[in-house]
mmCIF file of C-alpha atoms and ligand atoms in Angstrom:
data_model
loop_
_atom_site.group_PDB
_atom_site.id
_atom_site.type_symbol
_atom_site.label_atom_id
_atom_site.label_comp_id
_atom_site.label_asym_id
_atom_site.label_seq_id
_atom_site.Cartn_x
_atom_site.Cartn_y
_atom_site.Cartn_z
ATOM 1 C CA MET A 1364 -4.287 21.405 0.967
ATOM 2 C CA LYS A 1365 -1.576 19.972 -1.151
ATOM 3 C CA VAL A 1366 -1.526 15.911 -1.143
ATOM 4 C CA LEU A 1367 2.481 14.637 -1.695
ATOM 5 C CA VAL A 1368 2.742 10.920 -3.322
ATOM 6 C CA ALA A 1369 6.035 9.487 -2.374
ATOM 7 C CA THR A 1370 6.842 5.963 -3.832
ATOM 8 C CA GLU A 1371 9.920 5.254 -4.185
ATOM 9 C CA LYS A 1372 8.706 2.412 -6.318
ATOM 10 C CA PRO A 1373 6.246 3.734 -8.295
ATOM 11 C CA PHE A 1374 2.621 3.027 -8.322
ATOM 12 C CA ALA A 1375 1.610 2.269 -12.222
ATOM 13 C CA ALA A 1376 0.935 5.300 -14.366
ATOM 14 C CA GLU A 1377 -3.566 4.321 -14.152
ATOM 15 C CA ALA A 1378 -3.222 4.051 -10.340
ATOM 16 C CA VAL A 1379 -1.688 7.663 -10.568
ATOM 17 C CA ASN A 1380 -3.705 8.911 -12.631
ATOM 18 C CA GLU A 1381 -7.015 7.556 -10.277
ATOM 19 C CA ILE A 1382 -5.214 9.226 -7.473
ATOM 20 C CA LYS A 1383 -4.765 13.071 -9.349
ATOM 21 C CA LYS A 1384 -8.502 12.552 -10.089
ATOM 22 C CA ILE A 1385 -10.393 12.554 -6.648
ATOM 23 C CA VAL A 1386 -6.899 15.182 -5.161
ATOM 24 C CA ASP A 1387 -8.147 17.352 -8.224
ATOM 25 C CA GLU A 1388 -11.304 17.074 -7.018
ATOM 26 C CA ALA A 1389 -11.287 17.804 -3.652
ATOM 27 C CA GLY A 1390 -9.769 20.502 -4.667
ATOM 28 C CA TYR A 1391 -6.647 19.976 -3.202
ATOM 29 C CA GLU A 1392 -2.725 20.454 -4.969
ATOM 30 C CA PHE A 1393 -1.538 16.967 -6.120
ATOM 31 C CA VAL A 1394 2.733 16.121 -5.735
ATOM 32 C CA LEU A 1395 4.433 13.563 -6.913
ATOM 33 C CA LEU A 1396 7.752 12.241 -5.922
ATOM 34 C CA GLU A 1397 8.861 8.937 -7.791
ATOM 35 C CA LYS A 1398 11.992 6.984 -7.769
ATOM 36 C CA TYR A 1399 13.694 8.968 -5.091
ATOM 37 C CA GLU A 1400 16.731 7.698 -4.028
ATOM 38 C CA ASN A 1401 17.289 8.815 -0.194
ATOM 39 C CA ASN A 1402 14.928 9.824 2.404
ATOM 40 C CA SER A 1403 16.474 13.341 1.743
ATOM 41 C CA GLN A 1404 14.586 14.022 -0.896
ATOM 42 C CA LEU A 1405 11.802 12.822 1.073
ATOM 43 C CA ILE A 1406 12.071 14.911 3.375
ATOM 44 C CA GLU A 1407 12.464 18.100 1.265
ATOM 45 C CA ALA A 1408 9.515 17.140 -0.939
ATOM 46 C CA VAL A 1409 7.228 16.583 2.153
ATOM 47 C CA ALA A 1410 7.793 19.901 4.375
ATOM 48 C CA ASP A 1411 4.852 21.819 3.107
ATOM 49 C CA ALA A 1412 2.232 18.768 2.405
ATOM 50 C CA ASP A 1413 -0.700 18.224 4.214
ATOM 51 C CA ALA A 1414 -1.191 14.738 3.712
ATOM 52 C CA LEU A 1415 1.299 11.726 2.285
ATOM 53 C CA ILE A 1416 0.939 8.567 0.293
ATOM 54 C CA ILE A 1417 3.768 6.363 0.818
ATOM 55 C CA ARG A 1418 3.857 2.412 0.260
ATOM 56 C CA SER A 1419 6.634 1.118 1.631
ATOM 57 C CA ASP A 1420 8.531 4.302 2.001
ATOM 58 C CA ASN A 1421 10.073 5.022 5.800
ATOM 59 C CA ALA A 1422 7.947 7.931 7.310
ATOM 60 C CA THR A 1423 10.912 8.090 9.801
ATOM 61 C CA LYS A 1424 10.847 10.517 13.056
ATOM 62 C CA GLU A 1425 13.110 12.723 10.612
ATOM 63 C CA VAL A 1426 10.825 13.062 8.235
ATOM 64 C CA ILE A 1427 7.491 13.330 10.365
ATOM 65 C CA ASP A 1428 9.311 15.982 12.238
ATOM 66 C CA SER A 1429 10.130 17.979 9.029
ATOM 67 C CA ALA A 1430 6.341 18.428 7.738
ATOM 68 C CA ASN A 1431 5.639 21.274 9.282
ATOM 69 C CA ASN A 1432 1.922 21.276 7.725
ATOM 70 C CA LEU A 1433 1.434 17.538 7.788
ATOM 71 C CA LYS A 1434 -1.938 15.791 8.718
ATOM 72 C CA ILE A 1435 -2.133 12.747 7.655
ATOM 73 C CA ILE A 1436 -0.154 9.576 6.204
ATOM 74 C CA VAL A 1437 -1.526 6.971 4.761
ATOM 75 C CA ARG A 1438 0.369 3.696 3.669
ATOM 76 C CA ALA A 1439 -1.428 2.373 0.484
ATOM 77 C CA GLY A 1440 -1.553 -0.910 1.628
ATOM 78 C CA ALA A 1441 -1.574 -3.019 4.888
ATOM 79 C CA GLY A 1442 1.914 -3.360 6.866
ATOM 80 C CA TYR A 1443 2.365 -0.025 8.581
ATOM 81 C CA ASP A 1444 6.148 -0.888 9.776
ATOM 82 C CA ASN A 1445 7.478 1.843 8.086
ATOM 83 C CA ILE A 1446 5.485 4.408 10.037
ATOM 84 C CA ASP A 1447 6.994 5.877 13.072
ATOM 85 C CA LEU A 1448 3.456 5.346 14.822
ATOM 86 C CA GLU A 1449 5.122 7.373 18.112
ATOM 87 C CA ALA A 1450 6.297 9.933 16.379
ATOM 88 C CA ALA A 1451 3.302 10.996 14.199
ATOM 89 C CA THR A 1452 1.026 10.676 17.358
ATOM 90 C CA ALA A 1453 3.299 13.099 19.016
ATOM 91 C CA LYS A 1454 3.079 15.503 16.211
ATOM 92 C CA GLY A 1455 -1.203 14.852 16.138
ATOM 93 C CA VAL A 1456 -0.930 13.171 12.652
ATOM 94 C CA VAL A 1457 -2.828 10.588 11.623
ATOM 95 C CA ALA A 1458 -1.728 7.928 10.561
ATOM 96 C CA MET A 1459 -3.731 4.875 7.995
ATOM 97 C CA ASN A 1460 -3.316 2.056 6.103
ATOM 98 C CA THR A 1461 -5.318 0.860 3.404
ATOM 99 C CA PRO A 1462 -6.365 -2.995 4.734
ATOM 100 C CA GLY A 1463 -7.091 -5.728 1.676
ATOM 101 C CA GLN A 1464 -6.695 -3.311 -0.793
ATOM 102 C CA ASN A 1465 -3.719 -4.797 -2.337
ATOM 103 C CA SER A 1466 -4.487 -8.593 -0.668
ATOM 104 C CA ASN A 1467 -4.982 -10.344 -3.887
ATOM 105 C CA ALA A 1468 -1.738 -9.594 -5.971
ATOM 106 C CA VAL A 1469 -0.043 -11.131 -2.406
ATOM 107 C CA ALA A 1470 -1.837 -13.820 -2.555
ATOM 108 C CA GLU A 1471 -1.462 -14.957 -6.155
ATOM 109 C CA LEU A 1472 2.480 -13.967 -5.593
ATOM 110 C CA ALA A 1473 2.514 -16.532 -2.754
ATOM 111 C CA LEU A 1474 0.848 -19.323 -5.170
ATOM 112 C CA GLY A 1475 3.367 -18.481 -8.058
ATOM 113 C CA MET A 1476 6.225 -18.701 -6.028
ATOM 114 C CA MET A 1477 5.089 -22.128 -4.671
ATOM 115 C CA ILE A 1478 4.534 -23.048 -8.406
ATOM 116 C CA TYR A 1479 8.471 -21.833 -9.064
ATOM 117 C CA SER A 1480 9.356 -23.734 -5.717
ATOM 118 C CA ALA A 1481 7.471 -26.915 -6.511
ATOM 119 C CA ARG A 1482 8.759 -26.954 -10.302
ATOM 120 C CA GLY A 1483 12.210 -26.855 -9.550
ATOM 121 C CA PHE A 1484 12.959 -22.653 -10.197
ATOM 122 C CA PHE A 1485 12.160 -24.174 -13.506
ATOM 123 C CA ASN A 1486 15.104 -25.930 -14.041
ATOM 124 C CA GLY A 1487 14.161 -28.219 -16.653
ATOM 125 C CA LYS A 1488 13.959 -31.448 -14.186
ATOM 126 C CA SER A 1489 10.749 -33.007 -13.017
ATOM 127 C CA GLY A 1490 9.267 -30.961 -10.088
ATOM 128 C CA THR A 1491 6.398 -31.892 -8.366
ATOM 129 C CA GLU A 1492 2.286 -30.307 -8.256
ATOM 130 C CA LEU A 1493 0.937 -28.503 -5.673
ATOM 131 C CA LYS A 1494 -2.388 -31.112 -5.943
ATOM 132 C CA GLY A 1495 -2.367 -32.764 -2.672
ATOM 133 C CA LYS A 1496 0.127 -31.187 -0.711
ATOM 134 C CA THR A 1497 -0.040 -29.811 2.349
ATOM 135 C CA LEU A 1498 -0.106 -25.897 3.432
ATOM 136 C CA GLY A 1499 -0.553 -24.143 6.507
ATOM 137 C CA ILE A 1500 -1.120 -20.449 6.715
ATOM 138 C CA HIS A 1501 0.627 -18.433 9.160
ATOM 139 C CA ALA A 1502 -1.852 -15.971 10.081
ATOM 140 C CA TYR A 1503 -5.382 -15.572 8.791
ATOM 141 C CA GLY A 1504 -6.240 -11.959 7.564
ATOM 142 C CA ASN A 1505 -6.650 -10.805 4.259
ATOM 143 C CA VAL A 1506 -4.193 -12.221 2.311
ATOM 144 C CA GLY A 1507 -3.693 -15.806 4.229
ATOM 145 C CA ARG A 1508 -7.601 -16.089 3.655
ATOM 146 C CA LEU A 1509 -7.028 -15.423 -0.136
ATOM 147 C CA VAL A 1510 -3.854 -17.980 -0.145
ATOM 148 C CA ALA A 1511 -6.012 -20.150 1.675
ATOM 149 C CA GLY A 1512 -8.778 -19.862 -1.398
ATOM 150 C CA LEU A 1513 -6.030 -20.149 -4.000
ATOM 151 C CA ALA A 1514 -4.785 -23.363 -2.701
ATOM 152 C CA LYS A 1515 -7.835 -25.224 -2.412
ATOM 153 C CA GLY A 1516 -8.721 -24.292 -5.986
ATOM 154 C CA PHE A 1517 -5.084 -26.365 -6.991
ATOM 155 C CA GLY A 1518 -6.220 -29.417 -4.600
ATOM 156 C CA MET A 1519 -3.907 -28.473 -1.333
ATOM 157 C CA GLU A 1520 -4.804 -29.020 2.065
ATOM 158 C CA VAL A 1521 -5.000 -25.985 4.025
ATOM 159 C CA SER A 1522 -4.547 -25.844 7.523
ATOM 160 C CA ALA A 1523 -3.970 -22.199 9.193
ATOM 161 C CA PHE A 1524 -3.134 -21.100 12.759
ATOM 162 C CA ASP A 1525 -3.780 -17.411 13.940
ATOM 163 C CA PRO A 1526 -4.418 -16.994 17.253
ATOM 164 C CA PHE A 1527 -6.201 -13.526 16.567
ATOM 165 C CA VAL A 1528 -9.404 -15.021 13.876
ATOM 166 C CA SER A 1529 -12.152 -17.366 15.664
ATOM 167 C CA ALA A 1530 -11.438 -21.045 14.517
ATOM 168 C CA ASP A 1531 -15.574 -20.364 13.199
ATOM 169 C CA LYS A 1532 -13.879 -17.946 10.670
ATOM 170 C CA ILE A 1533 -11.395 -20.360 9.456
ATOM 171 C CA GLU A 1534 -13.353 -23.042 9.341
ATOM 172 C CA ALA A 1535 -16.480 -21.892 7.746
ATOM 173 C CA ASP A 1536 -13.331 -21.582 4.650
ATOM 174 C CA GLY A 1537 -12.729 -25.305 4.272
ATOM 175 C CA VAL A 1538 -9.671 -24.691 6.534
ATOM 176 C CA LYS A 1539 -8.183 -26.804 8.757
ATOM 177 C CA VAL A 1540 -7.770 -24.985 12.297
ATOM 178 C CA ILE A 1541 -4.018 -25.418 13.952
ATOM 179 C CA THR A 1542 -3.535 -24.415 17.544
ATOM 180 C CA SER A 1543 0.436 -24.254 18.358
ATOM 181 C CA VAL A 1544 2.131 -22.630 15.907
ATOM 182 C CA GLU A 1545 4.945 -25.771 15.981
ATOM 183 C CA ASP A 1546 2.158 -28.061 14.773
ATOM 184 C CA LEU A 1547 1.608 -25.824 12.131
ATOM 185 C CA TYR A 1548 5.405 -26.250 11.160
ATOM 186 C CA SER A 1549 5.433 -30.006 11.567
ATOM 187 C CA LYS A 1550 2.283 -30.903 9.619
ATOM 188 C CA ASN A 1551 2.833 -28.319 6.171
ATOM 189 C CA GLN A 1552 5.312 -29.158 3.206
ATOM 190 C CA TYR A 1553 4.347 -25.586 2.844
ATOM 191 C CA ILE A 1554 3.737 -22.690 4.665
ATOM 192 C CA SER A 1555 2.704 -19.018 3.778
ATOM 193 C CA LEU A 1556 3.897 -16.710 6.068
ATOM 194 C CA ASN A 1557 1.300 -13.708 6.407
ATOM 195 C CA ILE A 1558 2.378 -12.095 9.643
ATOM 196 C CA PRO A 1559 3.104 -8.404 9.881
ATOM 197 C CA ALA A 1560 6.442 -7.760 11.745
ATOM 198 C CA THR A 1561 5.889 -6.204 15.077
ATOM 199 C CA PRO A 1562 8.161 -6.455 18.176
ATOM 200 C CA GLU A 1563 6.377 -9.705 19.531
ATOM 201 C CA THR A 1564 7.071 -11.368 15.407
ATOM 202 C CA LYS A 1565 10.342 -9.794 14.397
ATOM 203 C CA LYS A 1566 12.586 -13.112 14.180
ATOM 204 C CA SER A 1567 9.953 -15.050 15.253
ATOM 205 C CA ILE A 1568 10.609 -17.807 12.579
ATOM 206 C CA THR A 1569 13.685 -19.557 13.712
ATOM 207 C CA ALA A 1570 15.203 -22.003 12.420
ATOM 208 C CA ASP A 1571 14.363 -24.684 14.797
ATOM 209 C CA LEU A 1572 10.796 -24.067 14.192
ATOM 210 C CA LEU A 1573 11.603 -24.512 10.427
ATOM 211 C CA SER A 1574 13.390 -27.871 11.313
ATOM 212 C CA LYS A 1575 10.178 -29.483 12.350
ATOM 213 C CA MET A 1576 9.024 -29.068 8.916
ATOM 214 C CA PRO A 1577 8.602 -32.330 6.868
ATOM 215 C CA GLU A 1578 10.518 -33.635 4.099
ATOM 216 C CA GLY A 1579 10.416 -30.681 1.026
ATOM 217 C CA ALA A 1580 9.999 -28.413 2.819
ATOM 218 C CA THR A 1581 8.941 -24.963 1.055
ATOM 219 C CA LEU A 1582 8.793 -21.718 3.116
ATOM 220 C CA VAL A 1583 6.914 -18.906 1.179
ATOM 221 C CA ASN A 1584 7.591 -15.303 2.893
ATOM 222 C CA THR A 1585 4.937 -12.582 1.202
ATOM 223 C CA ALA A 1586 5.538 -10.762 4.826
ATOM 224 C CA ARG A 1587 8.614 -8.963 6.105
ATOM 225 C CA LYS A 1588 11.989 -10.565 6.167
ATOM 226 C CA GLU A 1589 12.350 -9.315 9.521
ATOM 227 C CA VAL A 1590 10.225 -11.989 10.783
ATOM 228 C CA ILE A 1591 12.500 -14.364 10.267
ATOM 229 C CA ASP A 1592 15.952 -14.873 12.148
ATOM 230 C CA GLU A 1593 18.229 -14.703 9.017
ATOM 231 C CA ASP A 1594 21.105 -15.646 10.770
ATOM 232 C CA SER A 1595 19.829 -19.178 11.442
ATOM 233 C CA LEU A 1596 18.632 -19.665 7.895
ATOM 234 C CA VAL A 1597 22.361 -20.731 7.152
ATOM 235 C CA THR A 1598 22.298 -23.516 9.929
ATOM 236 C CA LEU A 1599 18.927 -24.849 8.764
ATOM 237 C CA PHE A 1600 20.270 -24.750 4.803
ATOM 238 C CA GLU A 1601 23.208 -26.548 6.255
ATOM 239 C CA LYS A 1602 21.356 -29.680 8.131
ATOM 240 C CA ARG A 1603 18.302 -29.284 5.827
ATOM 241 C CA GLN A 1604 19.505 -30.225 1.764
ATOM 242 C CA ASP A 1605 15.589 -30.979 0.926
ATOM 243 C CA PHE A 1606 14.350 -27.026 2.493
ATOM 244 C CA LYS A 1607 13.761 -24.414 0.444
ATOM 245 C CA TYR A 1608 12.886 -20.843 0.911
ATOM 246 C CA VAL A 1609 11.214 -18.543 -1.636
ATOM 247 C CA SER A 1610 11.125 -14.664 -0.552
ATOM 248 C CA ASP A 1611 9.146 -11.491 -1.719
ATOM 249 C CA ILE A 1612 11.663 -9.389 0.691
ATOM 250 C CA ALA A 1613 15.598 -10.289 0.300
ATOM 251 C CA PRO A 1614 17.288 -10.771 3.048
ATOM 252 C CA ASP A 1615 20.259 -8.636 4.284
ATOM 253 C CA ASN A 1616 22.374 -12.072 3.003
ATOM 254 C CA ALA A 1617 20.883 -13.130 0.374
ATOM 255 C CA GLY A 1618 23.870 -12.708 -1.730
ATOM 256 C CA MET A 1619 25.060 -15.371 0.293
ATOM 257 C CA LEU A 1620 22.330 -17.661 0.537
ATOM 258 C CA LEU A 1621 22.568 -17.563 -3.282
ATOM 259 C CA GLU A 1622 25.769 -18.146 -4.016
ATOM 260 C CA LYS A 1623 26.167 -21.133 -0.950
ATOM 261 C CA PHE A 1624 22.772 -22.935 -1.940
ATOM 262 C CA PRO A 1625 21.922 -22.622 -5.337
ATOM 263 C CA GLY A 1626 18.819 -23.936 -6.427
ATOM 264 C CA ARG A 1627 17.027 -23.485 -2.831
ATOM 265 C CA VAL A 1628 16.692 -19.794 -2.553
ATOM 266 C CA TYR A 1629 14.739 -17.089 -4.590
ATOM 267 C CA PHE A 1630 13.852 -13.664 -4.027
ATOM 268 C CA THR A 1631 12.264 -11.216 -5.985
ATOM 269 C CA PRO A 1632 14.777 -8.798 -7.077
ATOM 270 C CA LYS A 1633 12.314 -5.429 -5.651
ATOM 271 C CA LYS A 1634 9.334 -6.822 -3.379
ATOM 272 C CA MET A 1635 6.571 -7.913 -6.028
ATOM 273 C CA GLY A 1636 4.154 -8.762 -3.970
ATOM 274 C CA ALA A 1637 1.670 -5.741 -4.048
ATOM 275 C CA GLN A 1638 3.199 -4.534 -7.813
ATOM 276 C CA THR A 1639 0.214 -5.018 -9.922
ATOM 277 C CA GLU A 1640 -2.290 -2.478 -11.731
ATOM 278 C CA GLU A 1641 -5.433 -3.631 -9.612
ATOM 279 C CA ALA A 1642 -3.515 -3.932 -6.533
ATOM 280 C CA ASN A 1643 -2.143 -0.235 -7.340
ATOM 281 C CA ILE A 1644 -5.430 1.658 -8.131
ATOM 282 C CA ASN A 1645 -7.144 -0.212 -5.182
ATOM 283 C CA ALA A 1646 -4.714 0.824 -2.700
ATOM 284 C CA GLY A 1647 -4.284 4.003 -4.276
ATOM 285 C CA ILE A 1648 -7.558 5.267 -4.747
ATOM 286 C CA ALA A 1649 -8.469 4.156 -1.035
ATOM 287 C CA ALA A 1650 -5.617 6.304 0.296
ATOM 288 C CA ALA A 1651 -6.963 9.131 -1.647
ATOM 289 C CA ARG A 1652 -10.293 8.470 -0.995
ATOM 290 C CA GLN A 1653 -9.163 8.194 2.644
ATOM 291 C CA ILE A 1654 -7.657 11.290 2.710
ATOM 292 C CA VAL A 1655 -10.420 13.695 1.512
ATOM 293 C CA SER A 1656 -12.703 11.725 3.905
ATOM 294 C CA PHE A 1657 -10.708 12.694 6.707
ATOM 295 C CA ILE A 1658 -9.725 16.509 5.625
ATOM 296 C CA GLU A 1659 -13.174 16.968 5.016
ATOM 297 C CA ASN A 1660 -15.570 15.297 7.447
ATOM 298 C CA GLY A 1661 -12.668 14.114 10.006
ATOM 299 C CA ASP A 1662 -12.995 10.532 9.397
ATOM 300 C CA THR A 1663 -10.516 8.210 11.010
ATOM 301 C CA THR A 1664 -11.935 4.857 9.743
ATOM 302 C CA PHE A 1665 -8.282 2.621 9.272
ATOM 303 C CA LYS A 1666 -6.016 4.654 11.823
ATOM 304 C CA VAL A 1667 -3.197 2.966 12.915
ATOM 305 C CA ASN A 1668 -1.611 5.322 15.593
ATOM 306 C CA LYS A 1669 -2.964 6.627 18.901
HETATM 307 C C1 3PG B 2475 2.004 -4.299 2.409
HETATM 308 O O1 3PG B 2475 2.252 -4.205 3.053
HETATM 309 O O2 3PG B 2475 1.040 -3.495 1.604
HETATM 310 C C2 3PG B 2475 2.847 -5.003 0.944
HETATM 311 O O3 3PG B 2475 3.501 -5.490 1.699
HETATM 312 C C3 3PG B 2475 3.096 -3.792 -0.026
HETATM 313 O O4 3PG B 2475 4.345 -3.392 -0.232
HETATM 314 P P1 3PG B 2475 4.326 -2.381 -1.410
HETATM 315 O O5 3PG B 2475 3.730 -0.900 -1.569
HETATM 316 O O6 3PG B 2475 5.887 -1.393 -0.689
HETATM 317 O O7 3PG B 2475 4.734 -3.148 -2.283
#
C-alpha cells in the first residue's frame, strides 16, 4: 500500500515525520513529493499510489485518471475545491478533507491581518485599534467561529451571517446574528471572509456589496480568491479612498492593485493561513489516520464526494 504525500507548499518537517510514523506503523510505503513545479511531476508520482495526501495541490481529472491504484485522496485541510470530485467519483476514489484541523492557524492570521490593516501596514503613522470596532464574520464555520472568539478577546463587536448555521449556535457564542448578507456588509467596518469556493460563492463578493461597508472599511480574505469579483475591485478602490483589502490569497491582478493603490492592499506572498507547525501536524496526522482507517476498516467519515 503506497501513500504519497504531494505538497507543492511543504508541511513543517515535524508534520511529515508524524505522517510517516503513522504510515510506517500501518505497514504501508511512504513517498514524499515536495515543492514540485508542475502537475506532470504529480501525475508521475501518483501513478502507482494507493492513497494521496495533498494540501492546495490540484487533484485534477488528469491526475486522478493517471493513478491506477488510487483509492483515497485526503486534502489535509478544509477547502476541497482543488479536487475534481466528479473525476474521483467516476474512478471510485474516495475524497476527504480534515475539517477543523488547521482552523486556528487561519483564524489567528485573520486577526493578524486586521491589526496590520488597522496600523496602516506598519507605516510608522498613527493607526487605529481593533477594540470597539465592528467585525462581521461571513460564514460561521470552524474558522469563522474561532475568528469571532479571538475578536471578542480584542473587545470588538462581532456579528455573523451564515444561513447554514442556526441562530442559537451563533448567539450562544455571544455573537450577533445578521440575517442578510447586505446587512452584514453595511453594518461592519471589518469583514472576515470565511466562505468556501463553490459555484454559488464564486465572484459573489462584488464592488456593489463591498461599497455598502462603512467609512474606514477593511475586507480580510483568508478564504479563497475565487469568491471575489476581482474585476470590480478596481472600480471600488477608485470610488472609495478609505477602503482596504488584505488577503492571504493574492488575486490575479495583484501587481496592478499594489501599484495603483499602495497602502490599501496587502497580499501574502504565498498562502500562509494554515502555515503553522501546529496546523500542519494536526491536519497531516488526521489525513494519515483517515487513510489507515479507510483502508483497514472502510471508514468513510469526512468523505466529501458521492
Ligand atoms: C484550507 O482550505 O484548509 C486552507 O486554505 C489551507 O490551505 P493550504 O493547506 O494550502 O495552506
